[in-house]
Amino acid sequence: GAVVSQHPSWVICKSGTSVKIECRSLDFQATTMFWYRQFPKQSLMLMATSNEGSKATYEQGVEKDKFLINHASLTLSTLTVTSAHPEDSSFYICSVADRGLATGELFFGEGSRLTVL
Amino acid sequence: DAKTTQPNSMESNEEEPVHLPCNHSTISGTDYIHWYRQLPSQGPEYVIHGLTSNVNNRMASLAIAEDRKSSTLILHRATLRDAAVYYCILRAAGGATNKLIFGTGTLLAVQP
């Protein structure tokens, strides 16, 4: 069964609105979650590392005020795309690692497809 | 982060074995070699990982060169459902907090 669940699977919104995407770890507590973005026919690009109880760490070039990440519990991280514009349309994917696994296999959500009109 | 190099695309026929190569000449001693695959419109899926020895699981086999500078993912009998982008990634040990950086991967096409 699924280890990581994302919601919603897809969302369409108007330009200027904000959209929240949830990522839930179903099988274990995740102190760290990762958020990726993927444009069509491209690879996954890491956006940020979400840390439970503290601020997220953003990759270079990713605007932290644009992509708000909240990791308030050990099973839930949220990504909010604020004032979305058409160029933010993308496939957003979260992943978690079971901290009990030293070799660090990552589990990925199903992805959330955002379309901004 | 140590980088990996993979062919952009490969083709295979159904029921035949597939060998997907990956070069990682700058791998460090603590890096595990991970393989993930991504089917269209889905999140990536873990395939296999290893450190030094060859590994087998129900999905695939991983052959690691003796100097660890390259590895090969082996699908023993390709099926149409194996058509996906396959990513070879290095990840440091001990790292639930260690991020995973994806390269461009290999797009595998499987012909019936």
Coordinates of N, CA and C in Angstrom, one line a residue:
Chain A
G1 N 0.8 -1.2 0.0 CA 0.0 0.0 0.0 C 0.9 1.3 0.0
A2 N 0.2 2.4 -0.2 CA 0.9 3.6 -0.3 C 1.6 4.0 1.0
V3 N 2.8 4.5 0.9 CA 3.5 4.9 2.1 C 3.4 6.5 2.3
V4 N 3.3 7.1 1.1 CA 3.2 8.6 1.1 C 1.9 9.0 0.3
S5 N 1.2 9.9 0.8 CA -0.1 10.3 0.1 C 0.0 11.8 -0.1
Q6 N -0.4 12.2 -1.3 CA -0.5 13.6 -1.6 C -1.9 14.0 -1.9
H7 N -2.2 15.2 -1.6 CA -3.6 15.7 -1.9 C -3.5 17.2 -2.1
P8 N -4.2 17.7 -3.2 CA -4.9 17.0 -4.2 C -4.1 16.4 -5.2
S9 N -4.6 15.5 -6.0 CA -3.9 14.9 -7.1 C -3.7 15.9 -8.3
W10 N -4.7 16.7 -8.4 CA -4.6 17.7 -9.5 C -5.5 18.9 -9.0
V11 N -5.1 20.1 -9.4 CA -5.8 21.3 -9.1 C -5.6 22.3 -10.2
I12 N -6.7 23.0 -10.4 CA -6.7 24.1 -11.4 C -7.2 25.3 -10.7
C13 N -6.4 26.4 -10.8 CA -6.7 27.6 -10.1 C -6.5 28.8 -11.0
K14 N -7.1 29.9 -10.6 CA -6.9 31.2 -11.3 C -5.6 31.9 -10.9
S15 N -5.1 32.6 -11.8 CA -3.8 33.4 -11.6 C -4.1 34.3 -10.4
G16 N -3.1 34.3 -9.5 CA -3.2 35.2 -8.3 C -3.7 34.6 -7.1
T17 N -4.3 33.4 -7.2 CA -4.7 32.7 -6.0 C -3.6 31.8 -5.4
S18 N -3.9 31.3 -4.2 CA -2.9 30.5 -3.5 C -3.4 29.0 -3.5
V19 N -2.5 28.1 -3.6 CA -2.9 26.7 -3.6 C -2.1 25.9 -2.6
K20 N -2.7 25.1 -1.8 CA -2.0 24.3 -0.8 C -2.0 22.8 -1.2
I21 N -0.9 22.2 -1.1 CA -0.7 20.8 -1.4 C -0.2 20.1 -0.1
E22 N -0.9 19.0 0.2 CA -0.5 18.3 1.4 C 0.2 17.0 1.1
C23 N 1.2 16.7 2.0 CA 1.9 15.4 1.8 C 1.9 14.7 3.2
R24 N 1.4 13.5 3.2 CA 1.3 12.8 4.4 C 2.1 11.5 4.4
S25 N 2.8 11.3 5.4 CA 3.6 10.0 5.6 C 2.7 9.1 6.3
L26 N 2.3 7.9 5.7 CA 1.3 7.1 6.3 C 1.9 6.0 7.2
D27 N 3.1 5.5 6.9 CA 3.6 4.4 7.6 C 4.6 4.7 8.7
F28 N 5.2 5.8 8.7 CA 6.2 6.1 9.7 C 6.3 7.6 9.9
Q29 N 6.9 8.0 11.0 CA 7.1 9.4 11.3 C 8.3 9.9 10.5
A30 N 8.0 11.1 9.9 CA 9.0 11.6 9.0 C 9.5 13.0 9.5
T31 N 10.7 13.1 10.1 CA 11.2 14.4 10.5 C 11.6 15.2 9.3
T32 N 11.9 14.6 8.2 CA 12.3 15.3 7.0 C 11.5 14.8 5.8
M33 N 11.0 15.8 5.1 CA 10.3 15.5 3.8 C 10.9 16.4 2.8
F34 N 10.8 16.0 1.5 CA 11.4 16.8 0.4 C 10.3 17.1 -0.6
W35 N 10.4 18.3 -1.1 CA 9.5 18.8 -2.2 C 10.2 19.0 -3.5
Y36 N 9.7 18.4 -4.5 CA 10.2 18.5 -5.9 C 9.2 19.1 -6.8
R37 N 9.7 19.7 -7.9 CA 8.9 20.2 -8.9 C 9.3 19.6 -10.2
Q38 N 8.4 19.3 -11.1 CA 8.8 18.7 -12.4 C 8.0 19.3 -13.5
F39 N 8.7 19.9 -14.5 CA 8.0 20.4 -15.7 C 8.0 19.3 -16.7
P40 N 7.1 19.4 -17.7 CA 6.9 18.4 -18.7 C 8.2 18.0 -19.4
K41 N 8.5 16.7 -19.5 CA 9.6 16.2 -20.2 C 10.9 16.6 -19.5
Q42 N 10.9 16.9 -18.3 CA 12.1 17.3 -17.5 C 12.2 16.4 -16.3
S43 N 13.4 16.4 -15.7 CA 13.6 15.6 -14.5 C 13.0 16.4 -13.3
L44 N 13.1 15.7 -12.1 CA 12.6 16.3 -10.9 C 13.6 17.3 -10.4
M45 N 13.2 18.4 -10.0 CA 14.1 19.4 -9.4 C 13.7 19.6 -7.9
L46 N 14.7 19.4 -7.1 CA 14.5 19.6 -5.6 C 14.2 21.1 -5.3
M47 N 13.1 21.3 -4.6 CA 12.8 22.7 -4.3 C 13.2 23.0 -2.8
A48 N 12.9 22.1 -1.9 CA 13.2 22.4 -0.5 C 13.2 21.1 0.3
T49 N 13.8 21.2 1.5 CA 13.8 20.2 2.5 C 13.0 20.7 3.6
S50 N 11.9 19.9 3.9 CA 11.0 20.3 5.0 C 11.4 19.6 6.3
N51 N 11.6 20.4 7.3 CA 12.0 19.8 8.6 C 10.9 20.0 9.7
E52 N 10.6 18.9 10.3 CA 9.5 19.0 11.3 C 9.9 20.0 12.5
G53 N 9.0 20.9 12.7 CA 9.3 21.8 13.8 C 10.2 22.9 13.6
S54 N 10.8 23.0 12.4 CA 11.7 24.1 12.1 C 11.5 24.6 10.7
K55 N 12.2 25.6 10.3 CA 12.1 26.2 9.0 C 12.6 25.3 7.9
A56 N 12.0 25.4 6.8 CA 12.4 24.6 5.6 C 13.7 25.1 5.1
T57 N 14.5 24.3 4.4 CA 15.7 24.7 3.7 C 15.4 24.7 2.2
Y58 N 15.6 25.8 1.6 CA 15.3 26.0 0.2 C 16.5 25.9 -0.7
E59 N 16.3 25.3 -1.8 CA 17.4 25.2 -2.8 C 17.6 26.5 -3.4
Q60 N 18.8 26.7 -4.0 CA 19.1 28.0 -4.6 C 18.2 28.3 -5.7
G61 N 17.7 29.5 -5.8 CA 16.8 29.9 -6.8 C 15.3 29.7 -6.6
V62 N 15.0 29.0 -5.5 CA 13.6 28.8 -5.1 C 13.2 29.9 -4.1
E63 N 12.1 30.6 -4.4 CA 11.7 31.7 -3.5 C 10.9 31.2 -2.3
K64 N 11.4 31.4 -1.1 CA 10.8 30.9 0.0 C 9.4 31.6 0.3
D65 N 9.3 32.8 -0.1 CA 8.0 33.5 0.1 C 7.0 33.2 -0.9
K66 N 7.4 32.5 -2.0 CA 6.5 32.1 -3.0 C 6.0 30.7 -2.7
F67 N 6.9 29.9 -2.2 CA 6.6 28.5 -1.9 C 6.7 28.3 -0.4
L68 N 5.6 28.4 0.3 CA 5.6 28.3 1.7 C 5.5 26.8 2.1
I69 N 6.4 26.4 3.0 CA 6.4 25.0 3.5 C 6.2 25.0 5.0
N70 N 5.2 24.2 5.4 CA 5.0 24.0 6.8 C 5.0 22.5 7.1
H71 N 5.8 22.2 8.2 CA 5.9 20.8 8.5 C 5.6 20.7 10.0
A72 N 4.4 20.8 10.3 CA 3.9 21.0 11.7 C 3.9 19.7 12.5
S73 N 3.8 18.6 11.8 CA 3.8 17.3 12.5 C 4.7 16.3 11.9
L74 N 4.9 15.2 12.5 CA 5.8 14.1 11.9 C 5.1 13.4 10.8
T75 N 3.9 13.7 10.4 CA 3.3 12.9 9.3 C 2.7 13.9 8.3
L76 N 2.9 15.2 8.4 CA 2.3 16.1 7.5 C 3.2 17.2 7.1
S77 N 3.4 17.5 5.9 CA 4.0 18.7 5.4 C 3.2 19.3 4.3
T78 N 3.1 20.6 4.3 CA 2.3 21.3 3.3 C 3.1 22.2 2.5
L79 N 2.8 22.3 1.2 CA 3.5 23.3 0.3 C 2.4 24.2 -0.2
T80 N 2.5 25.5 0.0 CA 1.5 26.5 -0.5 C 2.2 27.3 -1.5
V81 N 1.6 27.3 -2.7 CA 2.1 28.1 -3.8 C 1.3 29.4 -3.7
T82 N 1.9 30.5 -3.3 CA 1.2 31.8 -3.1 C 1.2 32.6 -4.4
S83 N 0.1 33.3 -4.6 CA -0.1 34.1 -5.8 C 0.4 33.4 -7.0
A84 N -0.3 32.3 -7.3 CA 0.2 31.4 -8.4 C 0.0 32.1 -9.7
H85 N 0.9 31.8 -10.6 CA 0.9 32.3 -12.0 C 1.1 31.2 -12.9
P86 N 0.7 31.3 -14.2 CA 0.8 30.2 -15.1 C 2.2 29.5 -15.2
E87 N 3.2 30.3 -14.9 CA 4.6 29.6 -14.9 C 4.8 28.7 -13.8
D88 N 3.9 28.8 -12.8 CA 4.0 27.9 -11.6 C 3.3 26.5 -11.9
S89 N 2.6 26.5 -13.0 CA 2.0 25.2 -13.4 C 3.1 24.1 -13.6
S90 N 2.9 23.0 -12.8 CA 3.9 22.0 -12.8 C 3.4 20.8 -12.0
F91 N 4.2 19.8 -12.0 CA 3.9 18.6 -11.2 C 4.7 18.6 -10.0
Y92 N 4.0 18.7 -8.8 CA 4.7 18.8 -7.5 C 4.7 17.5 -6.8
I93 N 5.9 17.0 -6.3 CA 6.0 15.7 -5.8 C 6.7 15.8 -4.4
C94 N 6.2 15.1 -3.4 CA 6.9 15.1 -2.1 C 7.5 13.7 -1.9
S95 N 8.5 13.7 -1.0 CA 9.0 12.4 -0.7 C 9.5 12.4 0.8
V96 N 9.5 11.2 1.3 CA 10.0 11.0 2.7 C 10.9 9.9 2.8
A97 N 11.8 9.9 3.8 CA 12.7 8.8 4.1 C 12.4 8.3 5.5
D98 N 12.4 7.0 5.6 CA 12.2 6.4 6.9 C 13.5 6.5 7.7
R99 N 13.5 7.2 8.7 CA 14.8 7.5 9.4 C 15.4 6.3 10.0
G100 N 14.5 5.2 10.1 CA 15.1 3.9 10.6 C 15.9 3.2 9.6
L101 N 15.9 3.7 8.3 CA 16.7 3.0 7.3 C 17.9 3.8 7.0
A102 N 19.1 3.3 7.4 CA 20.3 4.1 7.3 C 20.7 4.3 5.8
T103 N 20.2 3.4 5.0 CA 20.6 3.5 3.6 C 19.7 4.5 2.8
G104 N 18.6 4.9 3.5 CA 17.9 6.1 3.0 C 17.1 5.9 1.7
E105 N 16.3 4.8 1.6 CA 15.4 4.7 0.6 C 14.3 5.7 0.7
L106 N 14.0 6.4 -0.4 CA 13.0 7.4 -0.4 C 11.7 6.9 -0.9
F107 N 10.6 7.4 -0.3 CA 9.2 7.0 -0.7 C 8.6 8.3 -1.3
F108 N 8.0 8.2 -2.4 CA 7.4 9.3 -3.1 C 5.9 9.3 -3.1
G109 N 5.3 10.5 -3.1 CA 3.9 10.6 -3.2 C 3.5 10.5 -4.7
E110 N 2.2 10.5 -4.9 CA 1.7 10.3 -6.3 C 1.9 11.5 -7.2
G111 N 2.2 12.6 -6.5 CA 2.3 13.9 -7.2 C 1.0 14.7 -7.3
S112 N 1.2 16.0 -7.4 CA 0.0 16.9 -7.5 C 0.3 17.8 -8.7
R113 N -0.7 17.7 -9.7 CA -0.5 18.5 -10.9 C -1.3 19.8 -10.7
L114 N -0.5 20.9 -10.8 CA -1.1 22.2 -10.6 C -1.2 22.9 -12.0
T115 N -2.3 23.4 -12.3 CA -2.5 24.2 -13.6 C -3.1 25.5 -13.2
V116 N -2.3 26.6 -13.5 CA -2.8 27.9 -13.2 C -3.2 28.6 -14.5
L117 N -4.5 29.1 -14.5 CA -5.0 29.7 -15.7 C -4.7 31.2 -15.7
Chain B
D1 N 27.5 17.4 -4.6 CA 26.9 16.0 -4.8 C 27.6 15.3 -6.0
A2 N 28.0 14.1 -5.8 CA 28.6 13.3 -6.9 C 27.5 13.1 -8.0
K3 N 27.9 13.2 -9.2 CA 26.9 13.2 -10.3 C 27.0 11.8 -11.0
T4 N 25.9 11.6 -11.7 CA 25.8 10.3 -12.5 C 25.5 10.7 -13.9
T5 N 25.9 9.8 -14.8 CA 25.7 10.0 -16.3 C 25.0 8.8 -16.8
Q6 N 23.9 9.0 -17.5 CA 23.1 7.9 -18.1 C 22.7 8.3 -19.5
P7 N 22.6 7.2 -20.4 CA 22.1 7.5 -21.7 C 20.7 8.1 -21.7
N8 N 20.4 9.0 -22.6 CA 19.1 9.7 -22.6 C 17.9 8.7 -22.8
S9 N 18.2 7.7 -23.7 CA 17.1 6.8 -24.0 C 17.6 5.4 -24.4
M10 N 16.8 4.4 -24.2 CA 17.1 3.1 -24.7 C 15.8 2.4 -25.1
E11 N 16.0 1.4 -25.9 CA 14.8 0.6 -26.4 C 15.1 -0.9 -26.1
S12 N 14.0 -1.5 -25.8 CA 14.0 -3.0 -25.6 C 12.8 -3.6 -26.2
N13 N 12.9 -4.9 -26.4 CA 11.7 -5.7 -26.8 C 11.2 -6.4 -25.6
E14 N 9.9 -6.6 -25.6 CA 9.2 -7.3 -24.5 C 9.8 -8.7 -24.3
E15 N 9.9 -9.1 -23.1 CA 10.4 -10.4 -22.7 C 11.9 -10.5 -22.8
E16 N 12.6 -9.5 -23.2 CA 14.1 -9.6 -23.3 C 14.7 -8.9 -22.1
P17 N 15.9 -9.2 -21.8 CA 16.6 -8.5 -20.7 C 17.0 -7.1 -21.1
V18 N 17.1 -6.2 -20.2 CA 17.5 -4.8 -20.4 C 18.6 -4.5 -19.4
H19 N 19.7 -3.9 -20.0 CA 20.8 -3.4 -19.1 C 20.9 -1.9 -19.2
L20 N 20.6 -1.3 -18.1 CA 20.7 0.2 -18.1 C 21.9 0.7 -17.4
P21 N 22.8 1.3 -18.1 CA 24.1 1.7 -17.5 C 24.1 3.0 -16.8
C22 N 25.0 3.2 -15.9 CA 25.2 4.5 -15.2 C 26.6 4.6 -14.8
N23 N 27.2 5.8 -15.1 CA 28.5 6.1 -14.7 C 28.5 7.1 -13.6
H24 N 29.3 6.8 -12.6 CA 29.5 7.7 -11.4 C 30.9 7.7 -11.0
S25 N 31.8 8.3 -11.8 CA 33.2 8.3 -11.6 C 33.7 9.0 -10.3
T26 N 32.8 10.0 -9.8 CA 33.3 10.7 -8.7 C 32.6 10.2 -7.4
I27 N 32.1 9.0 -7.4 CA 31.4 8.5 -6.2 C 32.4 8.4 -5.0
S28 N 31.8 8.7 -3.8 CA 32.7 8.7 -2.6 C 32.4 7.3 -1.9
G29 N 33.2 7.0 -1.0 CA 33.2 5.8 -0.3 C 31.9 5.5 0.5
T30 N 31.2 6.6 0.9 CA 30.0 6.4 1.7 C 28.7 6.5 0.8
D31 N 28.9 6.7 -0.5 CA 27.7 6.9 -1.3 C 27.1 5.5 -1.7
Y32 N 25.8 5.4 -1.4 CA 25.0 4.3 -1.9 C 24.5 4.6 -3.4
I33 N 24.4 3.6 -4.2 CA 23.9 3.8 -5.5 C 22.4 3.4 -5.5
H34 N 21.6 4.3 -5.8 CA 20.1 4.1 -5.8 C 19.6 4.2 -7.2
W35 N 18.6 3.4 -7.5 CA 17.8 3.4 -8.7 C 16.4 3.6 -8.4
Y36 N 15.8 4.6 -9.1 CA 14.4 4.8 -9.0 C 13.8 4.9 -10.5
R37 N 12.5 4.6 -10.6 CA 11.9 4.8 -11.9 C 10.6 5.6 -11.8
Q38 N 10.3 6.2 -12.9 CA 9.1 7.1 -12.9 C 8.2 6.7 -14.1
L39 N 7.0 6.2 -13.8 CA 6.1 6.0 -14.9 C 5.4 7.3 -15.2
P40 N 4.8 7.4 -16.4 CA 4.2 8.7 -16.7 C 3.1 9.2 -15.7
S41 N 3.2 10.4 -15.4 CA 2.3 11.1 -14.5 C 2.2 10.5 -13.1
Q42 N 3.3 9.9 -12.7 CA 3.3 9.3 -11.3 C 4.6 9.8 -10.6
G43 N 4.6 9.7 -9.3 CA 5.8 9.9 -8.6 C 6.8 8.8 -8.8
P44 N 8.1 9.1 -8.5 CA 9.1 8.0 -8.7 C 8.9 6.9 -7.8
E45 N 9.4 5.7 -8.2 CA 9.3 4.5 -7.4 C 10.6 3.9 -7.2
Y46 N 10.9 3.5 -5.9 CA 12.2 2.9 -5.6 C 12.3 1.6 -6.4
V47 N 13.5 1.3 -6.9 CA 13.8 0.0 -7.6 C 14.7 -0.8 -6.8
I48 N 15.9 -0.3 -6.5 CA 17.0 -1.1 -5.9 C 18.1 -0.1 -5.5
H49 N 18.9 -0.6 -4.5 CA 20.1 0.2 -4.2 C 21.2 -0.8 -3.7
G50 N 22.4 -0.3 -3.7 CA 23.5 -1.1 -3.3 C 24.7 -0.2 -3.0
L51 N 25.7 -0.8 -2.3 CA 26.9 -0.1 -1.9 C 28.1 -0.6 -2.7
T52 N 28.4 -1.9 -2.5 CA 29.6 -2.5 -3.2 C 29.2 -3.8 -3.9
S53 N 28.5 -4.6 -3.2 CA 28.1 -6.0 -3.8 C 26.9 -5.9 -4.7
N54 N 26.8 -6.8 -5.7 CA 25.7 -6.9 -6.5 C 24.4 -7.2 -5.7
V55 N 23.3 -6.7 -6.1 CA 22.1 -6.9 -5.4 C 21.0 -7.4 -6.3
N56 N 20.1 -8.2 -5.7 CA 18.9 -8.7 -6.4 C 17.7 -8.5 -5.6
N57 N 16.6 -8.1 -6.2 CA 15.3 -8.1 -5.6 C 14.3 -8.5 -6.6
R58 N 13.0 -8.4 -6.2 CA 12.0 -8.9 -7.1 C 11.8 -8.1 -8.4
M59 N 12.3 -6.9 -8.3 CA 12.1 -6.0 -9.5 C 13.3 -6.1 -10.4
A60 N 14.5 -6.2 -9.9 CA 15.7 -6.0 -10.8 C 16.9 -6.5 -10.1
S61 N 18.0 -6.4 -10.8 CA 19.3 -6.7 -10.2 C 20.2 -5.5 -10.5
L62 N 21.1 -5.3 -9.6 CA 22.1 -4.2 -9.7 C 23.5 -4.8 -9.7
A63 N 24.2 -4.5 -10.8 CA 25.6 -4.9 -10.9 C 26.5 -3.7 -10.7
I64 N 27.4 -3.8 -9.7 CA 28.2 -2.7 -9.4 C 29.7 -3.0 -9.8
A65 N 30.3 -2.1 -10.5 CA 31.7 -2.4 -10.9 C 32.6 -2.4 -9.7
E66 N 33.7 -3.1 -9.8 CA 34.6 -3.3 -8.7 C 35.1 -2.0 -8.2
D67 N 35.4 -1.1 -9.0 CA 35.9 0.3 -8.6 C 34.7 1.2 -8.2
R68 N 33.5 0.7 -8.4 CA 32.3 1.5 -8.0 C 32.1 2.7 -8.9
K69 N 32.8 2.8 -10.0 CA 32.6 4.0 -10.8 C 31.5 3.9 -11.8
S70 N 30.9 2.7 -11.9 CA 29.8 2.5 -12.7 C 28.9 1.4 -12.2
S71 N 27.7 1.4 -12.7 CA 26.8 0.3 -12.3 C 25.8 0.1 -13.4
T72 N 25.1 -1.1 -13.3 CA 24.1 -1.4 -14.3 C 22.9 -2.0 -13.7
L73 N 21.8 -1.4 -14.0 CA 20.5 -1.9 -13.6 C 20.0 -3.0 -14.6
I74 N 19.7 -4.1 -14.1 CA 19.3 -5.2 -15.1 C 17.8 -5.6 -14.8
L75 N 17.0 -5.4 -15.8 CA 15.7 -6.0 -15.8 C 15.7 -7.3 -16.6
H76 N 15.4 -8.4 -15.9 CA 15.6 -9.7 -16.5 C 14.7 -10.0 -17.7
R77 N 13.5 -9.5 -17.6 CA 12.5 -9.8 -18.7 C 11.6 -8.5 -18.8
A78 N 11.9 -7.7 -19.7 CA 11.2 -6.4 -19.8 C 9.7 -6.7 -20.2
T79 N 8.8 -5.9 -19.5 CA 7.4 -5.9 -19.9 C 7.0 -4.5 -20.3
L80 N 5.9 -4.4 -20.9 CA 5.4 -3.1 -21.3 C 5.3 -2.2 -20.1
R81 N 5.0 -2.7 -18.9 CA 4.8 -1.9 -17.8 C 6.2 -1.4 -17.2
D82 N 7.3 -1.9 -17.8 CA 8.6 -1.4 -17.4 C 9.0 -0.1 -18.1
A83 N 8.2 0.3 -19.1 CA 8.5 1.5 -19.8 C 8.4 2.7 -18.9
A84 N 9.5 3.4 -18.7 CA 9.5 4.5 -17.7 C 10.9 5.2 -17.8
V85 N 11.0 6.2 -17.0 CA 12.3 6.9 -16.9 C 13.0 6.3 -15.7
Y86 N 14.2 5.9 -15.9 CA 15.0 5.2 -14.9 C 16.1 6.2 -14.4
Y87 N 16.2 6.5 -13.1 CA 17.1 7.4 -12.6 C 18.2 6.6 -11.7
C88 N 19.4 6.9 -12.0 CA 20.5 6.4 -11.1 C 21.0 7.6 -10.3
I89 N 21.0 7.4 -9.0 CA 21.3 8.5 -8.0 C 22.2 8.0 -6.9
L90 N 23.1 8.9 -6.5 CA 24.0 8.6 -5.4 C 23.5 9.3 -4.2
R91 N 23.5 8.5 -3.1 CA 23.0 9.1 -1.8 C 23.9 8.7 -0.7
A92 N 24.4 9.6 0.1 CA 25.2 9.3 1.3 C 24.5 8.5 2.3
A93 N 25.3 7.7 3.0 CA 24.7 6.8 4.0 C 24.3 7.6 5.2
G94 N 23.5 7.0 6.1 CA 23.0 7.6 7.3 C 22.1 8.7 7.1
G95 N 21.5 8.8 6.0 CA 20.9 10.1 5.7 C 19.4 10.1 5.4
A96 N 18.6 10.0 6.4 CA 17.2 10.3 6.2 C 17.1 11.8 5.8
T97 N 18.0 12.6 6.2 CA 18.0 14.0 5.9 C 18.7 14.3 4.7
N98 N 19.4 13.4 4.1 CA 20.2 13.7 2.9 C 19.3 13.7 1.7
K99 N 19.4 14.8 1.0 CA 18.5 15.0 -0.2 C 18.9 14.2 -1.3
L100 N 18.0 13.9 -2.2 CA 18.2 13.1 -3.4 C 18.2 14.0 -4.6
I101 N 19.2 14.1 -5.4 CA 19.3 15.0 -6.5 C 19.2 14.1 -7.8
F102 N 18.1 14.4 -8.6 CA 17.9 13.6 -9.8 C 18.6 14.2 -11.0
G103 N 19.2 13.3 -11.8 CA 19.8 13.6 -13.0 C 18.7 13.5 -14.1
T104 N 19.1 13.4 -15.3 CA 18.2 13.4 -16.5 C 17.5 12.0 -16.7
G105 N 18.2 11.0 -16.2 CA 17.6 9.6 -16.3 C 17.7 9.1 -17.7
T106 N 17.3 7.8 -17.8 CA 17.2 7.1 -19.1 C 15.7 6.7 -19.4
L107 N 15.2 7.2 -20.5 CA 13.8 6.8 -20.9 C 13.9 5.5 -21.6
L108 N 13.3 4.5 -21.0 CA 13.2 3.2 -21.5 C 11.9 2.9 -22.3
A109 N 12.0 2.6 -23.5 CA 10.9 2.2 -24.3 C 10.9 0.7 -24.5
V110 N 9.7 0.1 -24.3 CA 9.6 -1.4 -24.5 C 8.7 -1.7 -25.6
Q111 N 9.2 -2.3 -26.6 CA 8.4 -2.7 -27.8 C 7.7 -4.0 -27.6
P112 N 6.5 -4.2 -28.0 CA 5.8 -5.5 -27.9 C 6.3 -6.5 -28.9

